[in-house]
Short mmCIF file of C-alpha atoms in Angstrom, two decimals:
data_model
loop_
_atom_site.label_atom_id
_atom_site.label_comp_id
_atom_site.label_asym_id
_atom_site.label_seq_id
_atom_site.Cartn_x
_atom_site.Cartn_y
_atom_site.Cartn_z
CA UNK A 1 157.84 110.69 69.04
CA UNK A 2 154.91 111.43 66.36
CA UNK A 3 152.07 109.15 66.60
CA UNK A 4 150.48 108.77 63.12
CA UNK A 5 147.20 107.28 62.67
CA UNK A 6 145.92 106.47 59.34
CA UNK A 7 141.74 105.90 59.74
CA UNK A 8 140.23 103.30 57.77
CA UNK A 9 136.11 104.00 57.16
CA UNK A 10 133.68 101.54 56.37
CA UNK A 11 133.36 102.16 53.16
CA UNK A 12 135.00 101.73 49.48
CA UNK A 13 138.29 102.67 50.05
CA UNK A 14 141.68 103.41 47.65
CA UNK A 15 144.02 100.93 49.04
CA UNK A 16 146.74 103.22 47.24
CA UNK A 17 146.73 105.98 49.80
CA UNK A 18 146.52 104.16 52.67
CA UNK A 19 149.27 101.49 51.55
CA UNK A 20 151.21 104.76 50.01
CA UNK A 21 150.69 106.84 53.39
CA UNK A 22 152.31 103.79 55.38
CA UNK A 23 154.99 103.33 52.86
CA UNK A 24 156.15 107.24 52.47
CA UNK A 25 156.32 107.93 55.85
CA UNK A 26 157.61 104.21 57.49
CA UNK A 27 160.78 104.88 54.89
CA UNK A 28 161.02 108.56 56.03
CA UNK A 29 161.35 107.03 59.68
CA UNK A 30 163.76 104.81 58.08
CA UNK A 31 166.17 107.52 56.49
CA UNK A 32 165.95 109.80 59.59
CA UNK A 33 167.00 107.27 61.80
CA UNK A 34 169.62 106.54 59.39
CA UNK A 35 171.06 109.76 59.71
CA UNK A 36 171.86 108.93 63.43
CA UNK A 37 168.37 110.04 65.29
CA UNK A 38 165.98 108.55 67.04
CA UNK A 39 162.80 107.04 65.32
CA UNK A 40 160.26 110.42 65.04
CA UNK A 41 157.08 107.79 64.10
CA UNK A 42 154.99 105.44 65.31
CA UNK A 43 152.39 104.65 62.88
CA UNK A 44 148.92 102.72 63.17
CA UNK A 45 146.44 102.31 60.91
CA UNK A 46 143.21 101.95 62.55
CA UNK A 47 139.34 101.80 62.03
CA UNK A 48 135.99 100.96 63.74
CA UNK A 49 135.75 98.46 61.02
CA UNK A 50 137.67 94.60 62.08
CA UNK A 51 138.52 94.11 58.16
CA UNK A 52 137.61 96.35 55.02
CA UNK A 53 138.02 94.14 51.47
CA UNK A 54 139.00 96.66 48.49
CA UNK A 55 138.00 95.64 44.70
CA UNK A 56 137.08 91.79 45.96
CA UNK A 57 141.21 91.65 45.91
CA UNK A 58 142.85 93.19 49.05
CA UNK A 59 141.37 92.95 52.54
CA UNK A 60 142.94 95.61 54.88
CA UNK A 61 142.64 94.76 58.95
CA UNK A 62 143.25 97.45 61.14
CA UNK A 63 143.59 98.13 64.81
CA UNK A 64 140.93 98.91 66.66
CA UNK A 65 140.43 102.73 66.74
CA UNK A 66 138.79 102.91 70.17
CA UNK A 67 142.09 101.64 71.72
CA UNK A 68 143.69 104.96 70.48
CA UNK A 69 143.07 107.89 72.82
CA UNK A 70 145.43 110.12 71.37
CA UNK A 71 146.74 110.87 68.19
CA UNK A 72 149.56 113.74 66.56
CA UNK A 73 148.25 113.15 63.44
CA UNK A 74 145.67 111.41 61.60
CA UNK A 75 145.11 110.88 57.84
CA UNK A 76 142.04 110.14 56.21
CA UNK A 77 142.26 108.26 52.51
CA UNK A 78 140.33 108.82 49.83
CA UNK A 79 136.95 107.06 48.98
CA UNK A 80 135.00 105.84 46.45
CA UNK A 81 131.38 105.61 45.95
CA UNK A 82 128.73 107.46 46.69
CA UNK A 83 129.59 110.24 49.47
CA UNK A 84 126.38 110.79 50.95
CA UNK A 85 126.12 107.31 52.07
CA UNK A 86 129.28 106.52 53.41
CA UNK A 87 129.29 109.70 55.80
CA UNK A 88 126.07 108.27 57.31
CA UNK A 89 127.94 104.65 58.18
CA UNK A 90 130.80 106.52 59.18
CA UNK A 91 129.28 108.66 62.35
CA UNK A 92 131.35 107.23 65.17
CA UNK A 93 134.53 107.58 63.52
CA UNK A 94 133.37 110.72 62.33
CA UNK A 95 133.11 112.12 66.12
CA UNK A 96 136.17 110.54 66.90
CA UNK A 97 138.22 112.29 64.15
CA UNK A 98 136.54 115.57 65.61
CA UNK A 99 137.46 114.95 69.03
CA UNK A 100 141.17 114.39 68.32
CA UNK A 101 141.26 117.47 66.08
CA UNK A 102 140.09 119.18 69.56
CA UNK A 103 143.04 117.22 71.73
CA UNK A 104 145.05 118.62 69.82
CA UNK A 105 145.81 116.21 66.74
CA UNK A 106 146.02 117.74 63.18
CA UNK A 107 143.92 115.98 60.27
CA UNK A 108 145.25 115.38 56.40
CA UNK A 109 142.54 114.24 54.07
CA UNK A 110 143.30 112.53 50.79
CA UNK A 111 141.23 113.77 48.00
CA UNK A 112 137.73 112.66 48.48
CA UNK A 113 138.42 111.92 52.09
CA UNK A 114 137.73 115.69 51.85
CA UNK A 115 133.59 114.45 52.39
CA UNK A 116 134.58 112.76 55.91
CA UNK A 117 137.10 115.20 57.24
CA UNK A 118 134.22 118.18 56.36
CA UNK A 119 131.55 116.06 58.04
CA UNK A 120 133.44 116.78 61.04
CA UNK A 121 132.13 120.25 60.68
CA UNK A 122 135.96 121.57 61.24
CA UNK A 123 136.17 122.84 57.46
CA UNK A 124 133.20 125.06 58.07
CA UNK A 125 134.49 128.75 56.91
CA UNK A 126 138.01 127.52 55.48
CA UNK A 127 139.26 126.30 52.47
CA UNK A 128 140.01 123.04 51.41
CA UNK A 129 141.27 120.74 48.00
CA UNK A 130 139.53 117.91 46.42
CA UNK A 131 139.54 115.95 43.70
CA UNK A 132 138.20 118.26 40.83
CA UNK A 133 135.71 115.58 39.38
CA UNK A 134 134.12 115.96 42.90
CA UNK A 135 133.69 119.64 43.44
CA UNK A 136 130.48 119.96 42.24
CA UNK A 137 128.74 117.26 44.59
CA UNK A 138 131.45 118.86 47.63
CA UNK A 139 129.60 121.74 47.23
CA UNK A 140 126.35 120.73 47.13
CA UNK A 141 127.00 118.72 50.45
CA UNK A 142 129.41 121.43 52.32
CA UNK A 143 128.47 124.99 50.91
CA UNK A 144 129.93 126.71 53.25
CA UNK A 145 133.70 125.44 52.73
CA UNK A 146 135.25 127.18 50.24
CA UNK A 147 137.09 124.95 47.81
CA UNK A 148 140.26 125.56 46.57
CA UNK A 149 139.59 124.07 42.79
CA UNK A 150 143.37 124.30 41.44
CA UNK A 151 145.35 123.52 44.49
CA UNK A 152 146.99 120.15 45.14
CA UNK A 153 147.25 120.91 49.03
CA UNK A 154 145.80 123.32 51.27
CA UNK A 155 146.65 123.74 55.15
CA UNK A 156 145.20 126.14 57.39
CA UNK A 157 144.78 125.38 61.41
CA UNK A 158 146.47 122.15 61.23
CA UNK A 159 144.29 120.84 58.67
CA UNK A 160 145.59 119.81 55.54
CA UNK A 161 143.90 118.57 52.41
CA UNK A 162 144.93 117.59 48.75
CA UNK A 163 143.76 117.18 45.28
CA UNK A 164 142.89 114.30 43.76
CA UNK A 165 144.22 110.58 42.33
CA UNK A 166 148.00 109.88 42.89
CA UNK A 167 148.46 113.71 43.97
CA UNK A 168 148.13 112.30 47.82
CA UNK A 169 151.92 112.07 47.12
CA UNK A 170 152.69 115.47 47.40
CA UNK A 171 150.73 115.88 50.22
CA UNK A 172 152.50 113.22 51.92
CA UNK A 173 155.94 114.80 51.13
CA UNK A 174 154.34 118.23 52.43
CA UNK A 175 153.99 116.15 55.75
CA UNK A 176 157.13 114.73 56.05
CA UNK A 177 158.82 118.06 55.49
CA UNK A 178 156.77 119.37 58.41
CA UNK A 179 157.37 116.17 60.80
CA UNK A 180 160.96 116.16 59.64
CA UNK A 181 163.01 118.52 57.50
CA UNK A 182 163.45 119.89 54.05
CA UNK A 183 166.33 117.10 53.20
CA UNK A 184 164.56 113.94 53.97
CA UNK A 185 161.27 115.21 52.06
CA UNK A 186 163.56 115.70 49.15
CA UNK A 187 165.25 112.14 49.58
CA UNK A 188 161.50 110.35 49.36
CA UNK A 189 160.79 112.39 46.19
CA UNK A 190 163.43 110.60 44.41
CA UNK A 191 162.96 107.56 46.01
CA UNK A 192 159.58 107.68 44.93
CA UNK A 193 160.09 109.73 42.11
CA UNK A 194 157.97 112.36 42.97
CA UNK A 195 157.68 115.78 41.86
CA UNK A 196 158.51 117.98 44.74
CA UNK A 197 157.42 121.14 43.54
CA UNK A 198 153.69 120.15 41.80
CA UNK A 199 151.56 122.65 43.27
CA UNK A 200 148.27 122.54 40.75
CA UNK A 201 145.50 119.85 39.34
CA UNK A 202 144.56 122.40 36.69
CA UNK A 203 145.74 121.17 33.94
CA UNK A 204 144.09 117.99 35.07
CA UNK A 205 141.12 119.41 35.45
CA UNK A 206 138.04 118.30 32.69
CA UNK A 207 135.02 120.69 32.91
CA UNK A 208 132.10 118.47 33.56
CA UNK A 209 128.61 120.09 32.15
CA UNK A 210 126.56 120.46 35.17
CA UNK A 211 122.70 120.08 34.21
CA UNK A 212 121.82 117.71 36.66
CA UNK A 213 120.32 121.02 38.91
CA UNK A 214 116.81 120.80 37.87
CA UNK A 215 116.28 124.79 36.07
CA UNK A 216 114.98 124.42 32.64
CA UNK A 217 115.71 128.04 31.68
CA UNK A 218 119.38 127.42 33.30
CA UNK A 219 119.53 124.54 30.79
CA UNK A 220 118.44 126.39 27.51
CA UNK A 221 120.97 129.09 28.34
CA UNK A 222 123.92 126.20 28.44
CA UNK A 223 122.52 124.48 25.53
CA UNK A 224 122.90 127.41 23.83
CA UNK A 225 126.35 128.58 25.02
CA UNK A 226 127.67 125.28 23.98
CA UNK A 227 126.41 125.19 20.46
CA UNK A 228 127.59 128.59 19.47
CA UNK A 229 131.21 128.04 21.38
CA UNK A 230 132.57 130.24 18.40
CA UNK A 231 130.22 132.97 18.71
CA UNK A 232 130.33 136.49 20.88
CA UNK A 233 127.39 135.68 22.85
CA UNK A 234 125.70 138.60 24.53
CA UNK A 235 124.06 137.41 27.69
CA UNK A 236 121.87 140.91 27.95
CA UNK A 237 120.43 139.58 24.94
CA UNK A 238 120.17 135.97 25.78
CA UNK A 239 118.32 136.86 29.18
CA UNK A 240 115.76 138.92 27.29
CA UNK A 241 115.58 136.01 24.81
CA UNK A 242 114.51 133.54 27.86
CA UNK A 243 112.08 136.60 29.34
CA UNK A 244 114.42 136.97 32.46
CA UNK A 245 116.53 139.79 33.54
CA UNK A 246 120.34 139.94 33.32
CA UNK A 247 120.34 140.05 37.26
CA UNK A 248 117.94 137.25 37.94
CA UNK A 249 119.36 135.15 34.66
CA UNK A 250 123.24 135.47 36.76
CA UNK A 251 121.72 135.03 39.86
CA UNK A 252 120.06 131.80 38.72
CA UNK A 253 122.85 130.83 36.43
CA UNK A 254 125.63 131.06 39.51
CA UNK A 255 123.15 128.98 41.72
CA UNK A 256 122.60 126.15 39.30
CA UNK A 257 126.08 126.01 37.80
CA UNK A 258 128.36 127.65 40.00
CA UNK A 259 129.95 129.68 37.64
CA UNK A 260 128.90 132.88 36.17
CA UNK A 261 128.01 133.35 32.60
CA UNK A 262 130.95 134.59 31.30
CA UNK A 263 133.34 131.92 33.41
CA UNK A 264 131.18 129.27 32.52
CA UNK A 265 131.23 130.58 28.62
CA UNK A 266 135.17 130.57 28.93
CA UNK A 267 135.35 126.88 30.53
CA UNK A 268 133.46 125.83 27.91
CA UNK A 269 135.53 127.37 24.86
CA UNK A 270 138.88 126.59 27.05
CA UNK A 271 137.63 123.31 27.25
CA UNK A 272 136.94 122.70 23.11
CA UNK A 273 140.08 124.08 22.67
CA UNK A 274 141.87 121.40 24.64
CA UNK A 275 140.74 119.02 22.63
CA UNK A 276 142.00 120.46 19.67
CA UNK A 277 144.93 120.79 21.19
CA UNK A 278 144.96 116.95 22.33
CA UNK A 279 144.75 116.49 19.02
CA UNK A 280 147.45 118.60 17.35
CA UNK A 281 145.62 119.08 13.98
CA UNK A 282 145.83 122.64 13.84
CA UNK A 283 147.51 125.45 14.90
CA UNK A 284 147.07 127.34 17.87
CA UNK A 285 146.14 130.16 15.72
CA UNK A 286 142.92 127.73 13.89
CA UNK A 287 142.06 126.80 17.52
CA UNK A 288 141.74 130.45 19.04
CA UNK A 289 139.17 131.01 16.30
CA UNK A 290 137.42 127.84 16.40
CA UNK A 291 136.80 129.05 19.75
CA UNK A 292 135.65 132.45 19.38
CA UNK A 293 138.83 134.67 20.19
CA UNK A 294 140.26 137.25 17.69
CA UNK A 295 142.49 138.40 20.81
CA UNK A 296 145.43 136.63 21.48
CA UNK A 297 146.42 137.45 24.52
CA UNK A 298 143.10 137.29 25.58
CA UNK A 299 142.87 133.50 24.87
CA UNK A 300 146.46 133.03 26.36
CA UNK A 301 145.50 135.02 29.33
CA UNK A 302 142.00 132.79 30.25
CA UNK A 303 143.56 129.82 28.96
CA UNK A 304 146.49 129.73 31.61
CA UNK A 305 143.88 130.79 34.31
CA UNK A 306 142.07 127.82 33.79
CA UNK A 307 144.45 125.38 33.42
CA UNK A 308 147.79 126.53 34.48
CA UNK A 309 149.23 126.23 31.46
CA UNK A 310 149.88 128.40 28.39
CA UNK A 311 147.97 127.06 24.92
CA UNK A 312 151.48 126.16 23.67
CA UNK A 313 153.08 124.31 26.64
CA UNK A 314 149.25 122.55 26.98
CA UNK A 315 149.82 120.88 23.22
CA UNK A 316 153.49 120.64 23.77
CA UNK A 317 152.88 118.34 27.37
CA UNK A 318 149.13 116.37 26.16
CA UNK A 319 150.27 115.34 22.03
CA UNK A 320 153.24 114.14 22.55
CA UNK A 321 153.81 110.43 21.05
CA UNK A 322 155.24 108.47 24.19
CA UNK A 323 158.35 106.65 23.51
CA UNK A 324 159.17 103.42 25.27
CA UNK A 325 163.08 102.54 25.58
#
């Protein structure tokens, strides 16, 4: 027997993972025992918090967490609002989901439950997933975890995390295949009609300008990447143009952005030319030079890097007309 316990914090919460969670994993149980075997799970869902409303509609009441001493596996849900705060009303179950990570327990986080389970300290020096409109302010908080931008699940030393929105799915078909087998994880993807084998949030993935760091000269040099997305920008000559060397103009530009010059000048043309091709106006041909590429392969190459997808199979999946019946 697996004892499962899904935390609730005091904070905003997505009723959808914790309500999916319970759901995924109770019918799991279900099929297994099914099949002739004993029931694997026993599931909780539990919190320092007596009740926890979500959107003024649903009101969630959990068990009391300090009656559980010992868990296989918890599951923290993602959050909403603002990080910072909720990890400071969420101390004590904070130390509690440290101290069951050192009896022994393993820890899944749901996309931005990412903040809480790296408050812990425990993702200090590994890698972990999050939702990729919260990487930015993950960073800030947690430098030293290294986040896996593109993945949809990560697990190293019986921590697992996951991208972001409805992708807590896969992770929790990841997890039943580990608590049971290959053949029931495959039976609750097409009960739930989930994709199975979705392994990326790439092509998910919008690249959010990032000015809110406070360096002027960082600023002017983004400004001015962004207006001339069609150009061949030198950034030897851009430096000199701000009165900074090339080192200490990347050095700077890296710290305040988190990309480098040249990543951060192909996120931004990748980024205009996913629009265009959103829009399905003009050839993939027009769109390469719209955005400054004469090469190709080139723009095939950094475009599938960033998003996972090649130019064509990116227009092909995002302008289609959707058809109902």
């Amino acid at each position: 027997m697996k004892y499962i316990t899904i935390v609730v914090p005091d904070c905003e919460l997505n009723l959808n993972s914790i309500a999916g969670a319970y759901e995924i994993l109770s019918r799991a149980n279900d099929y297994w025992q099914k099949l002739g075997n004993r029931s694997m799970l026993e599931i909780q869902i539990a919190g320092f918090v007596s009740e926890s409303k979500v959107n003024g509609y649903f009101t969630v009441h959990p068990t009391d967490i300090s009656t559980i001493h010992k868990t296989d596996l918890l599951i923290i849900p993602s959050i909403f609002g603002d990080y910072g705060k909720t990890v400071d009303k969420n101390e004590a179950l904070i130390e509690w989901i440290g101290r069951q990570y050192k009896q022994g327990a393993e820890i899944a986080s749901m996309c931005s439950g990412a903040f809480l389970l790296a408050a812990t300290g425990l993702l200090e020096g590994k890698t972990c997933s999050t939702h990729w409109n919260a990487v930015e302010q993950f960073k800030q908080m947690y430098p030293n975890v290294k986040i896996a931008e593109d993945k949809i699940i990560t697990h190293e030393n019986g921590i697992y995390t996951n991208g972001g929105g409805y992708s807590f799915l896969n992770l929790m078909l990841y997890l039943v295949e580990k608590l049971f087998d290959r053949s029931t994880a495959v039976f609750c993807s097409k009960i739930f009609q989930i994709d199975i084998e979705r392994t990326t949030q790439s092509q998910f993935s919008i690249f959010h300008i990032q000015k809110g760091h406070g360096d002027e000269l960082i600023n002017k040099a983004q400004t001015y990447i962004e207006k001339h997305v069609e150009s061949k920008i030198s950034f030897e000559k851009l430096a000199s143009e701000l009165a900074i060397s090339r080192r200490n103009f990347d050095r700077r530009f890296i710290k305040a952005t988190g990309n480098t010059p040249v990543e951060y000048l192909q996120r931004v043309k990748v980024e205009a030319a996913k629009k265009e091709l959103e829009r399905g106006r003009k050839s993939i041909y027009e769109i390469m030079g719209d955005v400054g590429y004469i090469d190709d392969k080139a723009f095939r190459e950094v475009f599938k890097k960033i998003t996972g997808l090649s130019p064509l199979d990116y227009r092909n999946k995002y302008n289609k007309v959707l058809k109902v019946g």
